Amino acid sequence: MVTLKDVANRLGVSIRTVSHAVNNTGRLAPQTRRVILETVAEMGYFPDAAARSLVTHKSKLIGVLVPFLSASFYSLIISGLERLVRQHGYTLLLLNPPVDSGDPQEICRQMMQRKVDGIILYPSKHIQKAATFIRKTRIPVVQLMDYTPEISEYFVTVANLKAAKEAVYALCESGCNHLAMISHNANSPEVADRCRGFMEAVAEKLPSHEPVVLESDVNIADARKKALQLFSRHPEIDAVFAASDFAALGVAQAALELGKRIPEDVSIIGFDNLDIASEQLLYPLSTVAQPKEEIGRRAGEMIIDLIHGRKTAPVILDAPLILRNTTRKYEVKKC
């Protein structure tokens, strides 16, 4: 294995000089640094991360605890996050959290054993059970999408309430006047904000209308089932706002099964802007586009600041409305 000493001997310089070049420290002439780095690459020298962590007390690892294996939504967040932290010399340790079973503290212990410098996580209901344990570690934590105060005061999310209101405004401006919503678990702050935004906007735009809200699981099949019930009980419904793209696609399936035309008979807006929704052949879905890579990048900036003791603050990003084939066309008006 090639060492710093081997590189130094080849070039006739000190080990310290080679170390400064490799770690981008010290005052070296640009030409000297370039020659050293070229020689390092040629000889195949790689810094010993374990040895470096003993000296710096930093692993240069950031633990990431999101459902990235089962949700394409998070792959883009991780992409934006990875690019940002790599620029600062950090590597991601990706772990898929338990969903309904198992000890949520165990996966956190795995990160502790790797001595991660920071943690970025989605505070699922199951992970929330480990909130006290996570706090006690005193490791910087940034939350994604949702926010649980017991875990950390730092988070990156989107303006869910505002985005939901803009979706309702779009439906109303396009001529719809009998609105419904397919929501999800209201224990989720982000979903609760979407539902509240829906209700506030309907009350503002259609004060005499009583909106209908049904709750489904976060999958197409259950949303389809709930949408069939919705249209059966309320055939007058001409627009549905869904808390996710999965729910919106379930609504579209139910509407087509019942012979309804999209968007002439029923307009549909989802939330997330997933590939599965935007790339539909006949009915590309109107949706609220969460800026996934930007979410990852801002979370990366925040965790780097926290690791280095710099001041930072929670971030709430706008989520633009994208109108496609499942809504009647009109000029978007911002709230």
mmCIF file of C-alpha atoms in Angstrom:
data_model
loop_
_atom_site.group_PDB
_atom_site.id
_atom_site.type_symbol
_atom_site.label_atom_id
_atom_site.label_comp_id
_atom_site.label_asym_id
_atom_site.label_seq_id
_atom_site.Cartn_x
_atom_site.Cartn_y
_atom_site.Cartn_z
ATOM 1 C CA MET A 1 0.000 0.000 0.000
ATOM 2 C CA VAL A 2 1.404 3.391 -1.001
ATOM 3 C CA THR A 3 2.052 5.799 1.893
ATOM 4 C CA LEU A 4 2.688 9.521 2.244
ATOM 5 C CA LYS A 5 6.339 8.669 2.847
ATOM 6 C CA ASP A 6 6.536 6.845 -0.491
ATOM 7 C CA VAL A 7 5.179 9.900 -2.314
ATOM 8 C CA ALA A 8 7.510 12.213 -0.390
ATOM 9 C CA ASN A 9 10.544 10.057 -1.230
ATOM 10 C CA ARG A 10 9.612 10.009 -4.919
ATOM 11 C CA LEU A 11 9.451 13.810 -5.060
ATOM 12 C CA GLY A 12 12.199 14.613 -2.566
ATOM 13 C CA VAL A 13 9.915 16.656 -0.316
ATOM 14 C CA SER A 14 8.772 16.283 3.269
ATOM 15 C CA ILE A 15 5.854 14.105 4.339
ATOM 16 C CA ARG A 16 4.234 17.247 5.774
ATOM 17 C CA THR A 17 4.370 18.946 2.375
ATOM 18 C CA VAL A 18 2.630 15.986 0.730
ATOM 19 C CA SER A 19 0.023 15.992 3.522
ATOM 20 C CA HIS A 20 -0.704 19.691 2.954
ATOM 21 C CA ALA A 21 -1.226 19.058 -0.758
ATOM 22 C CA VAL A 22 -3.513 16.063 -0.212
ATOM 23 C CA ASN A 23 -5.592 17.804 2.458
ATOM 24 C CA ASN A 24 -5.654 21.191 0.686
ATOM 25 C CA THR A 25 -4.050 22.890 3.686
ATOM 26 C CA GLY A 26 -0.909 24.953 4.253
ATOM 27 C CA ARG A 27 0.734 27.435 1.924
ATOM 28 C CA LEU A 28 2.047 25.644 -1.132
ATOM 29 C CA ALA A 29 2.844 27.102 -4.516
ATOM 30 C CA PRO A 30 0.156 26.105 -7.031
ATOM 31 C CA GLN A 31 2.759 24.352 -9.183
ATOM 32 C CA THR A 32 4.073 22.351 -6.190
ATOM 33 C CA ARG A 33 0.566 21.299 -5.146
ATOM 34 C CA ARG A 34 -0.273 20.270 -8.708
ATOM 35 C CA VAL A 35 2.865 18.127 -9.083
ATOM 36 C CA ILE A 36 2.248 16.423 -5.751
ATOM 37 C CA LEU A 37 -1.377 15.634 -6.564
ATOM 38 C CA GLU A 38 -0.411 14.266 -9.971
ATOM 39 C CA THR A 39 2.173 12.009 -8.320
ATOM 40 C CA VAL A 40 -0.341 10.911 -5.683
ATOM 41 C CA ALA A 41 -2.763 9.888 -8.443
ATOM 42 C CA GLU A 42 -0.023 8.167 -10.442
ATOM 43 C CA MET A 43 1.223 6.136 -7.478
ATOM 44 C CA GLY A 44 -2.278 5.209 -6.324
ATOM 45 C CA TYR A 45 -2.097 6.751 -2.843
ATOM 46 C CA PHE A 46 -5.366 6.927 -0.884
ATOM 47 C CA PRO A 47 -5.688 8.635 2.516
ATOM 48 C CA ASP A 48 -6.507 6.286 5.397
ATOM 49 C CA ALA A 49 -9.922 7.507 6.510
ATOM 50 C CA ALA A 50 -9.778 5.549 9.758
ATOM 51 C CA ALA A 51 -6.378 6.968 10.681
ATOM 52 C CA ARG A 52 -7.502 10.473 9.771
ATOM 53 C CA SER A 53 -10.596 10.190 11.954
ATOM 54 C CA LEU A 54 -8.402 9.287 14.958
ATOM 55 C CA VAL A 55 -6.525 12.553 14.504
ATOM 56 C CA THR A 56 -9.408 14.868 13.555
ATOM 57 C CA HIS A 57 -12.133 13.115 15.584
ATOM 58 C CA LYS A 58 -14.270 13.396 12.452
ATOM 59 C CA SER A 59 -15.418 10.408 10.385
ATOM 60 C CA LYS A 60 -16.451 12.596 7.417
ATOM 61 C CA LEU A 61 -19.593 10.446 7.301
ATOM 62 C CA ILE A 62 -23.172 11.762 7.298
ATOM 63 C CA GLY A 63 -25.851 9.233 8.159
ATOM 64 C CA VAL A 64 -28.974 9.372 5.978
ATOM 65 C CA LEU A 65 -32.128 7.706 7.226
ATOM 66 C CA VAL A 66 -34.866 7.940 4.585
ATOM 67 C CA PRO A 67 -36.981 5.348 2.736
ATOM 68 C CA PHE A 68 -34.733 5.643 -0.315
ATOM 69 C CA LEU A 69 -35.014 1.989 -1.291
ATOM 70 C CA SER A 70 -38.788 2.079 -1.714
ATOM 71 C CA ALA A 71 -39.480 5.613 -2.911
ATOM 72 C CA SER A 72 -38.072 7.212 -6.058
ATOM 73 C CA PHE A 73 -39.033 10.545 -4.503
ATOM 74 C CA TYR A 74 -36.051 10.312 -2.155
ATOM 75 C CA SER A 75 -33.531 9.282 -4.798
ATOM 76 C CA LEU A 76 -33.521 12.827 -6.189
ATOM 77 C CA ILE A 77 -33.239 14.319 -2.713
ATOM 78 C CA ILE A 78 -30.249 12.063 -2.053
ATOM 79 C CA SER A 79 -28.748 13.064 -5.395
ATOM 80 C CA GLY A 80 -28.820 16.760 -4.495
ATOM 81 C CA LEU A 81 -27.570 15.999 -0.988
ATOM 82 C CA GLU A 82 -24.695 13.792 -2.150
ATOM 83 C CA ARG A 83 -23.363 16.362 -4.607
ATOM 84 C CA LEU A 84 -23.312 19.058 -1.945
ATOM 85 C CA VAL A 85 -21.624 17.093 0.853
ATOM 86 C CA ARG A 86 -19.057 15.602 -1.530
ATOM 87 C CA GLN A 87 -17.846 19.134 -2.259
ATOM 88 C CA HIS A 88 -17.019 19.399 1.450
ATOM 89 C CA GLY A 89 -15.244 16.042 1.616
ATOM 90 C CA TYR A 90 -18.090 14.084 3.217
ATOM 91 C CA THR A 91 -19.550 10.698 2.312
ATOM 92 C CA LEU A 92 -23.118 9.519 2.871
ATOM 93 C CA LEU A 93 -23.940 6.442 4.935
ATOM 94 C CA LEU A 94 -27.348 5.403 3.565
ATOM 95 C CA LEU A 95 -29.593 3.313 5.782
ATOM 96 C CA ASN A 96 -33.146 2.201 5.107
ATOM 97 C CA PRO A 97 -35.222 2.724 8.280
ATOM 98 C CA PRO A 98 -37.576 0.077 9.691
ATOM 99 C CA VAL A 99 -41.188 0.764 8.761
ATOM 100 C CA ASP A 100 -43.482 -0.852 11.307
ATOM 101 C CA SER A 101 -41.424 -3.377 13.233
ATOM 102 C CA GLY A 102 -38.045 -3.638 14.887
ATOM 103 C CA ASP A 103 -36.283 -1.354 17.305
ATOM 104 C CA PRO A 104 -35.898 2.117 15.727
ATOM 105 C CA GLN A 105 -33.018 2.787 18.118
ATOM 106 C CA GLU A 106 -31.025 -0.102 16.649
ATOM 107 C CA ILE A 107 -30.540 1.512 13.261
ATOM 108 C CA CYS A 108 -29.534 4.726 15.030
ATOM 109 C CA ARG A 109 -26.970 2.743 17.028
ATOM 110 C CA GLN A 110 -25.535 1.455 13.748
ATOM 111 C CA MET A 111 -24.866 5.039 12.716
ATOM 112 C CA MET A 112 -23.350 5.823 16.116
ATOM 113 C CA GLN A 113 -21.009 2.850 15.758
ATOM 114 C CA ARG A 114 -19.768 4.327 12.488
ATOM 115 C CA LYS A 115 -19.261 7.621 14.343
ATOM 116 C CA VAL A 116 -21.210 9.724 11.840
ATOM 117 C CA ASP A 117 -20.647 13.468 12.144
ATOM 118 C CA GLY A 118 -24.282 14.294 11.410
ATOM 119 C CA ILE A 119 -27.645 12.725 10.578
ATOM 120 C CA ILE A 120 -30.253 13.614 7.975
ATOM 121 C CA LEU A 121 -33.555 11.801 8.351
ATOM 122 C CA TYR A 122 -37.216 11.656 7.484
ATOM 123 C CA PRO A 123 -39.079 11.629 10.827
ATOM 124 C CA SER A 124 -41.453 8.756 10.101
ATOM 125 C CA LYS A 125 -43.847 7.744 12.851
ATOM 126 C CA HIS A 126 -41.630 4.765 13.661
ATOM 127 C CA ILE A 127 -38.434 6.833 13.835
ATOM 128 C CA GLN A 128 -40.184 9.309 16.134
ATOM 129 C CA LYS A 129 -40.172 6.570 18.774
ATOM 130 C CA ALA A 130 -36.383 7.006 18.947
ATOM 131 C CA ALA A 131 -36.565 10.794 19.333
ATOM 132 C CA THR A 132 -35.234 10.826 22.908
ATOM 133 C CA PHE A 133 -32.372 8.488 21.974
ATOM 134 C CA ILE A 134 -31.439 10.650 18.971
ATOM 135 C CA ARG A 135 -31.444 13.817 21.084
ATOM 136 C CA LYS A 136 -29.179 12.236 23.685
ATOM 137 C CA THR A 137 -26.504 11.460 21.103
ATOM 138 C CA ARG A 138 -25.921 15.220 20.680
ATOM 139 C CA ILE A 139 -25.129 14.592 17.011
ATOM 140 C CA PRO A 140 -26.428 17.315 14.649
ATOM 141 C CA VAL A 141 -29.701 16.252 12.999
ATOM 142 C CA VAL A 142 -31.554 17.748 10.042
ATOM 143 C CA GLN A 143 -35.068 16.557 9.204
ATOM 144 C CA LEU A 144 -36.518 16.266 5.716
ATOM 145 C CA MET A 145 -40.085 17.058 4.646
ATOM 146 C CA ASP A 146 -41.718 16.629 8.055
ATOM 147 C CA TYR A 147 -40.705 18.191 11.346
ATOM 148 C CA THR A 148 -40.744 16.661 14.827
ATOM 149 C CA PRO A 149 -39.526 19.148 17.496
ATOM 150 C CA GLU A 150 -38.493 16.319 19.831
ATOM 151 C CA ILE A 151 -35.871 15.184 17.300
ATOM 152 C CA SER A 152 -34.332 18.481 16.180
ATOM 153 C CA GLU A 153 -35.187 22.109 15.517
ATOM 154 C CA TYR A 154 -33.546 22.020 12.084
ATOM 155 C CA PHE A 155 -35.453 20.925 8.987
ATOM 156 C CA VAL A 156 -35.976 21.448 5.264
ATOM 157 C CA THR A 157 -39.532 21.254 3.985
ATOM 158 C CA VAL A 158 -41.876 22.932 1.514
ATOM 159 C CA ALA A 159 -44.684 25.441 1.968
ATOM 160 C CA ASN A 160 -47.381 22.763 1.936
ATOM 161 C CA LEU A 161 -50.265 24.996 2.991
ATOM 162 C CA LYS A 162 -49.476 27.645 0.394
ATOM 163 C CA ALA A 163 -49.020 25.040 -2.349
ATOM 164 C CA ALA A 164 -52.346 23.386 -1.535
ATOM 165 C CA LYS A 165 -54.129 26.725 -1.688
ATOM 166 C CA GLU A 166 -52.646 27.482 -5.103
ATOM 167 C CA ALA A 167 -53.881 24.097 -6.337
ATOM 168 C CA VAL A 168 -57.403 24.918 -5.177
ATOM 169 C CA TYR A 169 -57.212 28.371 -6.764
ATOM 170 C CA ALA A 170 -56.267 26.707 -10.051
ATOM 171 C CA LEU A 171 -59.244 24.364 -9.895
ATOM 172 C CA CYS A 172 -61.646 27.161 -9.067
ATOM 173 C CA GLU A 173 -60.276 29.531 -11.707
ATOM 174 C CA SER A 174 -60.699 26.800 -14.326
ATOM 175 C CA GLY A 175 -64.423 26.612 -13.582
ATOM 176 C CA CYS A 176 -64.679 23.782 -11.035
ATOM 177 C CA ASN A 177 -67.047 24.414 -8.138
ATOM 178 C CA HIS A 178 -67.591 21.035 -6.417
ATOM 179 C CA LEU A 179 -64.257 20.137 -4.842
ATOM 180 C CA ALA A 180 -63.062 17.145 -2.847
ATOM 181 C CA MET A 181 -59.744 15.981 -1.419
ATOM 182 C CA ILE A 182 -58.154 12.568 -1.006
ATOM 183 C CA SER A 183 -55.868 13.021 1.979
ATOM 184 C CA HIS A 184 -53.571 10.730 3.987
ATOM 185 C CA ASN A 185 -52.683 10.301 7.654
ATOM 186 C CA ALA A 186 -53.381 13.650 9.292
ATOM 187 C CA ASN A 187 -50.730 12.891 11.958
ATOM 188 C CA SER A 188 -48.183 13.942 9.343
ATOM 189 C CA PRO A 189 -47.591 17.714 9.664
ATOM 190 C CA GLU A 190 -46.970 18.083 5.917
ATOM 191 C CA VAL A 191 -50.232 16.307 5.017
ATOM 192 C CA ALA A 192 -52.111 18.223 7.717
ATOM 193 C CA ASP A 193 -50.894 21.485 6.164
ATOM 194 C CA ARG A 194 -52.038 20.372 2.709
ATOM 195 C CA CYS A 195 -55.464 19.530 4.070
ATOM 196 C CA ARG A 196 -55.681 22.830 5.945
ATOM 197 C CA GLY A 197 -54.640 24.736 2.838
ATOM 198 C CA PHE A 198 -57.326 22.936 0.842
ATOM 199 C CA MET A 199 -60.035 23.775 3.385
ATOM 200 C CA GLU A 200 -58.980 27.424 3.724
ATOM 201 C CA ALA A 201 -58.864 27.978 -0.029
ATOM 202 C CA VAL A 202 -62.261 26.347 -0.600
ATOM 203 C CA ALA A 203 -63.777 28.475 2.161
ATOM 204 C CA GLU A 204 -62.299 31.550 0.493
ATOM 205 C CA LYS A 205 -63.224 30.753 -3.111
ATOM 206 C CA LEU A 206 -66.454 28.756 -2.629
ATOM 207 C CA PRO A 207 -67.932 29.905 0.706
ATOM 208 C CA SER A 208 -71.261 28.160 0.124
ATOM 209 C CA HIS A 209 -69.634 24.834 -0.821
ATOM 210 C CA GLU A 210 -69.063 22.068 1.731
ATOM 211 C CA PRO A 211 -65.867 20.277 0.624
ATOM 212 C CA VAL A 212 -65.524 16.523 1.007
ATOM 213 C CA VAL A 213 -62.325 14.997 2.427
ATOM 214 C CA LEU A 214 -61.617 11.269 2.425
ATOM 215 C CA GLU A 215 -58.446 9.631 3.741
ATOM 216 C CA SER A 216 -56.561 6.853 1.972
ATOM 217 C CA ASP A 217 -53.323 4.952 2.378
ATOM 218 C CA VAL A 218 -50.369 6.261 0.369
ATOM 219 C CA ASN A 219 -50.852 3.964 -2.600
ATOM 220 C CA ILE A 220 -52.792 3.935 -5.843
ATOM 221 C CA ALA A 221 -55.018 0.964 -5.011
ATOM 222 C CA ASP A 222 -56.488 2.350 -1.793
ATOM 223 C CA ALA A 223 -56.862 5.830 -3.294
ATOM 224 C CA ARG A 224 -58.808 4.281 -6.200
ATOM 225 C CA LYS A 225 -61.083 2.517 -3.688
ATOM 226 C CA LYS A 226 -61.728 5.726 -1.745
ATOM 227 C CA ALA A 227 -62.280 7.699 -4.949
ATOM 228 C CA LEU A 228 -64.915 5.195 -6.119
ATOM 229 C CA GLN A 229 -66.706 5.762 -2.811
ATOM 230 C CA LEU A 230 -66.327 9.511 -3.258
ATOM 231 C CA PHE A 231 -67.840 9.614 -6.725
ATOM 232 C CA SER A 232 -70.610 7.205 -5.714
ATOM 233 C CA ARG A 233 -71.698 9.342 -2.774
ATOM 234 C CA HIS A 234 -71.050 12.690 -4.466
ATOM 235 C CA PRO A 235 -71.535 12.397 -8.240
ATOM 236 C CA GLU A 236 -71.464 16.190 -8.511
ATOM 237 C CA ILE A 237 -67.728 16.345 -7.677
ATOM 238 C CA ASP A 238 -65.904 17.968 -10.588
ATOM 239 C CA ALA A 239 -62.435 18.397 -9.089
ATOM 240 C CA VAL A 240 -60.186 16.464 -6.711
ATOM 241 C CA PHE A 241 -57.043 17.655 -4.991
ATOM 242 C CA ALA A 242 -54.909 14.754 -3.771
ATOM 243 C CA ALA A 243 -52.301 14.803 -1.006
ATOM 244 C CA SER A 244 -49.916 12.784 -3.182
ATOM 245 C CA ASP A 245 -49.430 11.756 -6.782
ATOM 246 C CA PHE A 246 -50.203 8.167 -5.807
ATOM 247 C CA ALA A 247 -53.605 9.286 -4.523
ATOM 248 C CA ALA A 248 -54.193 11.382 -7.645
ATOM 249 C CA LEU A 249 -53.484 8.411 -9.908
ATOM 250 C CA GLY A 250 -55.953 6.343 -7.900
ATOM 251 C CA VAL A 251 -58.543 9.075 -8.410
ATOM 252 C CA ALA A 252 -57.860 9.056 -12.152
ATOM 253 C CA GLN A 253 -58.329 5.279 -12.299
ATOM 254 C CA ALA A 254 -61.649 5.511 -10.466
ATOM 255 C CA ALA A 255 -62.899 8.363 -12.643
ATOM 256 C CA LEU A 256 -62.120 6.504 -15.857
ATOM 257 C CA GLU A 257 -63.748 3.320 -14.552
ATOM 258 C CA LEU A 258 -66.937 5.294 -13.963
ATOM 259 C CA GLY A 259 -66.870 6.742 -17.473
ATOM 260 C CA LYS A 260 -65.875 10.233 -16.402
ATOM 261 C CA ARG A 261 -63.798 12.331 -18.784
ATOM 262 C CA ILE A 262 -60.577 13.902 -17.536
ATOM 263 C CA PRO A 263 -60.491 16.886 -17.251
ATOM 264 C CA GLU A 264 -63.875 17.740 -18.800
ATOM 265 C CA ASP A 265 -65.928 15.985 -16.093
ATOM 266 C CA VAL A 266 -63.384 15.917 -13.279
ATOM 267 C CA SER A 267 -60.093 17.766 -12.858
ATOM 268 C CA ILE A 268 -57.312 16.249 -10.737
ATOM 269 C CA ILE A 269 -54.234 17.727 -9.093
ATOM 270 C CA GLY A 270 -51.680 15.660 -7.186
ATOM 271 C CA PHE A 271 -48.679 16.497 -5.036
ATOM 272 C CA ASP A 272 -44.957 15.571 -5.439
ATOM 273 C CA ASN A 273 -44.362 15.516 -9.235
ATOM 274 C CA LEU A 274 -43.199 11.906 -9.345
ATOM 275 C CA ASP A 275 -42.000 10.373 -12.623
ATOM 276 C CA ILE A 276 -44.863 7.868 -12.488
ATOM 277 C CA ALA A 277 -47.300 10.800 -12.644
ATOM 278 C CA SER A 278 -45.585 13.140 -15.080
ATOM 279 C CA GLU A 279 -44.827 10.432 -17.655
ATOM 280 C CA GLN A 280 -48.344 9.036 -18.045
ATOM 281 C CA LEU A 281 -49.049 8.469 -21.737
ATOM 282 C CA LEU A 282 -52.589 9.854 -21.980
ATOM 283 C CA TYR A 283 -53.035 11.743 -18.718
ATOM 284 C CA PRO A 284 -49.811 13.408 -17.536
ATOM 285 C CA LEU A 285 -50.778 14.565 -14.063
ATOM 286 C CA SER A 286 -51.184 18.143 -12.914
ATOM 287 C CA THR A 287 -49.317 18.329 -9.635
ATOM 288 C CA VAL A 288 -47.434 20.348 -7.071
ATOM 289 C CA ALA A 289 -43.722 19.899 -7.784
ATOM 290 C CA GLN A 290 -41.609 19.473 -4.692
ATOM 291 C CA PRO A 291 -38.052 20.696 -5.517
ATOM 292 C CA LYS A 292 -36.414 17.412 -4.544
ATOM 293 C CA GLU A 293 -32.786 18.079 -5.465
ATOM 294 C CA GLU A 294 -32.976 21.547 -3.926
ATOM 295 C CA ILE A 295 -34.325 19.983 -0.727
ATOM 296 C CA GLY A 296 -31.319 17.658 -0.641
ATOM 297 C CA ARG A 297 -28.860 20.451 -1.358
ATOM 298 C CA ARG A 298 -30.260 22.727 1.352
ATOM 299 C CA ALA A 299 -30.268 19.862 3.864
ATOM 300 C CA GLY A 300 -26.621 19.231 2.990
ATOM 301 C CA GLU A 301 -25.710 22.875 3.553
ATOM 302 C CA MET A 302 -27.533 22.851 6.870
ATOM 303 C CA ILE A 303 -25.871 19.705 8.234
ATOM 304 C CA ILE A 304 -22.409 20.934 7.176
ATOM 305 C CA ASP A 305 -23.041 24.218 9.011
ATOM 306 C CA LEU A 306 -24.172 22.355 12.131
ATOM 307 C CA ILE A 307 -21.164 20.013 12.067
ATOM 308 C CA HIS A 308 -18.832 23.002 11.942
ATOM 309 C CA GLY A 309 -20.692 24.935 14.619
ATOM 310 C CA ARG A 310 -22.018 27.604 12.296
ATOM 311 C CA LYS A 311 -25.397 29.272 12.733
ATOM 312 C CA THR A 312 -28.206 28.029 10.510
ATOM 313 C CA ALA A 313 -31.997 28.029 10.427
ATOM 314 C CA PRO A 314 -34.892 25.884 9.148
ATOM 315 C CA VAL A 315 -35.714 26.199 5.457
ATOM 316 C CA ILE A 316 -39.181 26.248 3.875
ATOM 317 C CA LEU A 317 -39.134 26.104 0.076
ATOM 318 C CA ASP A 318 -41.854 26.992 -2.408
ATOM 319 C CA ALA A 319 -43.395 24.129 -4.375
ATOM 320 C CA PRO A 320 -44.651 25.323 -7.780
ATOM 321 C CA LEU A 321 -47.873 24.148 -9.376
ATOM 322 C CA ILE A 322 -47.490 22.375 -12.735
ATOM 323 C CA LEU A 323 -50.617 22.095 -14.877
ATOM 324 C CA ARG A 324 -50.782 19.210 -17.334
ATOM 325 C CA ASN A 325 -53.559 17.134 -18.934
ATOM 326 C CA THR A 326 -55.672 16.409 -15.851
ATOM 327 C CA THR A 327 -56.866 19.991 -15.358
ATOM 328 C CA ARG A 328 -58.596 22.471 -17.566
ATOM 329 C CA LYS A 329 -56.211 25.102 -18.873
ATOM 330 C CA TYR A 330 -56.071 28.574 -17.417
ATOM 331 C CA GLU A 331 -53.545 31.206 -16.328
ATOM 332 C CA VAL A 332 -52.044 30.290 -12.931
ATOM 333 C CA LYS A 333 -52.603 32.868 -10.201
ATOM 334 C CA LYS A 334 -50.342 32.844 -7.144
ATOM 335 C CA CYS A 335 -51.716 33.236 -3.645
#
